[in-house]
CSV table of C-alpha atoms in Angstrom, one decimal:
chain,number,residue,atom,x,y,z
A,1,MET,CA,3.0,-20.4,7.1
A,2,LYS,CA,4.6,-17.2,6.1
A,3,THR,CA,2.5,-15.0,4.1
A,4,LYS,CA,4.5,-12.2,1.4
A,5,THR,CA,2.2,-8.9,1.4
A,6,LYS,CA,3.5,-5.4,0.2
A,7,ILE,CA,1.5,-2.5,0.5
A,8,ILE,CA,0.4,-0.4,-2.6
A,9,GLY,CA,-0.2,3.4,-4.1
A,10,SER,CA,-2.3,5.3,-1.0
A,11,PHE,CA,-5.1,3.7,0.6
A,12,PHE,CA,-2.5,3.7,3.3
A,13,HIS,CA,0.5,2.4,1.0
A,14,ALA,CA,0.4,-1.0,1.8
A,15,LEU,CA,0.8,-4.8,0.2
A,16,ILE,CA,3.0,-6.8,2.3
A,17,LEU,CA,3.7,-7.3,-1.4
A,18,GLY,CA,3.9,-3.6,-1.0
A,19,ALA,CA,1.3,-2.1,1.1
A,20,VAL,CA,-0.7,0.9,-0.5
A,21,SER,CA,-2.2,4.1,1.7
A,22,ALA,CA,-4.9,6.3,0.7
A,23,PHE,CA,-5.6,8.1,3.6
A,24,GLY,CA,-3.4,11.5,4.1
A,25,HIS,CA,-0.2,12.3,3.7
A,26,GLY,CA,2.3,9.6,4.7
A,27,SER,CA,2.8,6.0,3.8
A,28,MET,CA,3.3,2.5,4.7
A,29,ALA,CA,6.7,2.1,6.6
A,30,ASP,CA,6.0,-1.4,7.8
A,31,PRO,CA,5.6,-2.8,5.3
A,32,ILE,CA,7.1,-0.5,3.4
A,33,SER,CA,4.1,0.5,0.2
A,34,ARG,CA,5.7,0.7,-2.8
A,35,SER,CA,5.8,4.1,-3.7
A,36,TYR,CA,7.5,4.4,-1.0
A,37,GLU,CA,9.7,1.7,-1.9
A,38,VAL,CA,10.9,3.2,-4.9
A,39,PHE,CA,11.3,6.9,-3.4
A,40,LEU,CA,13.7,5.0,-0.6
A,41,GLU,CA,15.8,3.5,-4.1
A,42,ASN,CA,16.4,7.1,-5.1
A,43,PRO,CA,13.8,7.4,-8.1
A,44,GLN,CA,17.2,8.1,-10.3
A,45,THR,CA,18.7,5.6,-10.0
A,46,PRO,CA,16.9,2.9,-8.6
A,47,THR,CA,17.6,-0.9,-8.2
A,48,SER,CA,14.6,-3.3,-8.9
A,49,GLU,CA,13.4,-3.9,-11.8
A,50,ALA,CA,9.8,-3.6,-10.7
A,51,ALA,CA,10.6,0.3,-9.6
A,52,LYS,CA,12.7,1.8,-13.0
A,53,ALA,CA,9.7,0.2,-14.2
A,54,ALA,CA,6.8,2.4,-12.5
A,55,ILE,CA,8.1,5.1,-13.2
A,56,GLY,CA,9.6,3.7,-16.8
A,57,VAL,CA,5.8,4.9,-17.2
A,58,GLY,CA,5.4,8.3,-14.9
A,59,GLY,CA,8.8,9.4,-13.8
A,60,THR,CA,10.0,10.3,-11.4
A,61,GLN,CA,8.5,12.9,-10.3
A,62,PRO,CA,5.6,10.4,-8.2
A,63,PHE,CA,8.5,8.6,-6.5
A,64,TYR,CA,9.1,11.5,-4.7
A,65,ASP,CA,6.0,12.4,-4.0
A,66,TRP,CA,5.5,9.2,-2.2
A,67,MET,CA,3.8,11.2,0.5
A,68,GLU,CA,0.7,12.0,-1.6
A,69,VAL,CA,-0.7,8.3,-3.0
A,70,ARG,CA,-3.9,8.9,-1.2
A,71,ARG,CA,-7.7,10.0,-2.2
A,72,GLN,CA,-9.8,12.4,-0.3
A,73,ILE,CA,-12.9,11.1,-1.3
A,74,PRO,CA,-17.0,12.6,0.6
A,75,ASP,CA,-18.1,9.5,3.1
A,76,TYR,CA,-15.3,7.6,2.4
A,77,ASN,CA,-16.8,5.1,-0.5
A,78,TYR,CA,-13.1,4.5,-2.6
A,79,GLN,CA,-14.8,1.5,-4.0
A,80,ALA,CA,-16.9,4.1,-6.0
A,81,ILE,CA,-13.9,6.3,-7.4
A,82,ILE,CA,-11.4,3.7,-7.5
A,83,PRO,CA,-12.0,1.9,-10.1
A,84,ASP,CA,-10.8,-2.0,-10.3
A,85,GLY,CA,-6.7,-2.8,-11.5
A,86,LYS,CA,-6.3,1.0,-10.5
A,87,LEU,CA,-5.9,0.2,-6.6
A,88,PRO,CA,-2.6,1.2,-5.9
A,89,GLY,CA,-2.2,4.7,-8.2
A,90,VAL,CA,-5.5,5.4,-6.7
A,91,GLY,CA,-7.4,5.8,-9.2
A,92,LEU,CA,-5.0,8.4,-10.4
A,93,ASP,CA,-2.8,8.8,-13.2
A,94,LYS,CA,0.4,10.6,-11.8
A,95,TYR,CA,0.4,7.0,-10.7
A,96,ALA,CA,-0.4,5.0,-12.7
A,97,GLY,CA,2.9,3.0,-12.7
A,98,LEU,CA,2.5,1.5,-8.8
A,99,ASN,CA,-0.6,0.1,-10.7
A,100,LEU,CA,1.4,-2.4,-12.8
A,101,VAL,CA,0.9,-6.3,-12.3
A,102,ARG,CA,4.5,-7.3,-11.6
A,103,THR,CA,5.7,-11.0,-9.4
A,104,ASP,CA,9.0,-9.1,-8.3
A,105,TRP,CA,7.7,-5.6,-6.7
A,106,PRO,CA,9.3,-5.4,-3.1
A,107,ALA,CA,7.8,-7.9,-0.6
A,108,THR,CA,8.1,-8.4,3.9
A,109,LYS,CA,7.8,-12.1,5.1
A,110,VAL,CA,4.9,-11.9,7.2
A,111,VAL,CA,3.5,-15.2,9.9
A,112,PRO,CA,0.0,-14.8,10.3
A,113,GLY,CA,-1.6,-13.7,14.0
A,114,PRO,CA,-1.2,-9.8,15.0
A,115,LYS,CA,1.4,-8.1,13.3
A,116,LEU,CA,2.6,-4.2,13.9
A,117,CYS,CA,2.1,-1.9,11.2
A,118,ARG,CA,3.6,1.3,11.0
A,119,PHE,CA,2.6,4.3,8.7
A,120,TYR,CA,5.1,7.2,8.8
A,121,ALA,CA,2.7,10.5,8.4
A,122,THR,CA,4.8,13.7,6.3
A,123,THR,CA,1.9,15.4,7.7
A,124,VAL,CA,0.0,14.1,10.7
A,125,HIS,CA,-3.7,14.4,10.7
A,126,ASP,CA,-5.5,14.3,13.7
A,127,PRO,CA,-8.1,12.6,14.3
A,128,SER,CA,-7.1,10.1,11.5
A,129,PHE,CA,-8.8,6.8,10.8
A,130,PHE,CA,-7.7,3.9,8.3
A,131,LYS,CA,-8.9,1.2,6.8
A,132,ALA,CA,-7.3,-1.9,6.3
A,133,TYR,CA,-7.2,-5.1,4.1
A,134,ILE,CA,-5.7,-7.8,2.9
A,135,THR,CA,-6.3,-10.5,-0.1
A,136,ARG,CA,-8.4,-12.8,-0.4
A,137,GLU,CA,-6.7,-16.6,0.1
A,138,GLY,CA,-5.6,-17.2,-4.0
A,139,TYR,CA,-5.3,-14.2,-5.2
A,140,ASN,CA,-3.4,-13.9,-8.3
A,141,PRO,CA,-0.5,-11.3,-8.6
A,142,ARG,CA,0.1,-11.7,-12.5
A,143,GLU,CA,-3.5,-9.9,-11.8
A,144,ALA,CA,-4.2,-6.2,-11.3
A,145,LEU,CA,-5.5,-6.2,-8.2
A,146,ARG,CA,-9.8,-5.7,-7.6
A,147,TRP,CA,-11.3,-4.4,-4.6
A,148,ALA,CA,-13.2,-8.0,-5.0
A,149,ASP,CA,-9.4,-9.1,-4.3
A,150,LEU,CA,-9.4,-7.4,-0.6
A,151,VAL,CA,-11.1,-8.5,2.8
A,152,GLU,CA,-10.8,-5.6,5.5
A,153,LEU,CA,-9.4,-6.3,8.8
A,154,PRO,CA,-10.0,-5.1,12.1
A,155,GLY,CA,-7.2,-2.8,13.7
A,156,ALA,CA,-7.0,-0.9,12.0
A,157,GLU,CA,-9.3,2.0,13.9
A,158,ALA,CA,-7.3,1.6,16.2
A,159,THR,CA,-4.6,3.5,16.0
A,160,THR,CA,-1.3,5.0,18.2
A,161,LEU,CA,0.1,8.0,17.1
A,162,SER,CA,3.4,8.4,18.7
A,163,GLY,CA,5.8,10.9,16.9
A,164,SER,CA,4.8,10.9,13.1
A,165,ASN,CA,4.2,7.6,13.2
A,166,TYR,CA,0.5,6.0,13.2
A,167,TYR,CA,1.1,2.2,14.9
A,168,MET,CA,-1.9,-0.2,14.4
A,169,THR,CA,-1.5,-4.0,14.8
A,170,LEU,CA,-3.3,-6.3,13.1
A,171,ASN,CA,-4.2,-9.8,12.0
A,172,LEU,CA,-3.0,-11.3,9.3
A,173,PRO,CA,-4.5,-14.9,8.7
A,174,VAL,CA,-3.4,-17.2,6.8
A,175,ARG,CA,-1.9,-17.1,3.2
A,176,THR,CA,0.4,-18.5,1.1
A,177,GLY,CA,2.2,-16.9,-1.8
A,178,ARG,CA,2.1,-13.3,-2.5
A,179,HIS,CA,-0.1,-10.6,-0.9
A,180,ILE,CA,-1.3,-7.2,-0.9
A,181,LEU,CA,-2.1,-5.1,2.4
A,182,TYR,CA,-4.1,-2.7,1.1
A,183,VAL,CA,-4.3,0.8,3.9
């Protein structure tokens, strides 16, 4: 079975339906996050409807700052600080465009099993750590992302740094339809 995922915002920009990142300066590059995807499309002349809509919410600047979609939260208690419905934009108004509930965010096709994922760090933090989540089977991408929609994936804590990239192997479970990888 194939799964589409995108990485959202910055709890590590990693949705398989677009990724999300919340942990450091940079973003998920594989699978690519929403913010990094919009930046690569060029915020001045985006090509996808999802990017155009996100820019319509907060302008172009959030997507030039794609590497800052993150939060530094005491004791890493992200669930207490980032509210349901605002996970892709990590609860920051500046990145509200990433929270748009759309079914046309660019997505990466994946299959169940080990997936080598890459976080591109514009500023390397050492030591650094990551947490990764994936939406539960039955997740509805037509609804705002909630913490209850996510289950933690092991493997993100075992990263390898090479140059400006952190690599982690995540064991993706069987999923059908569009899902989100949240790193």
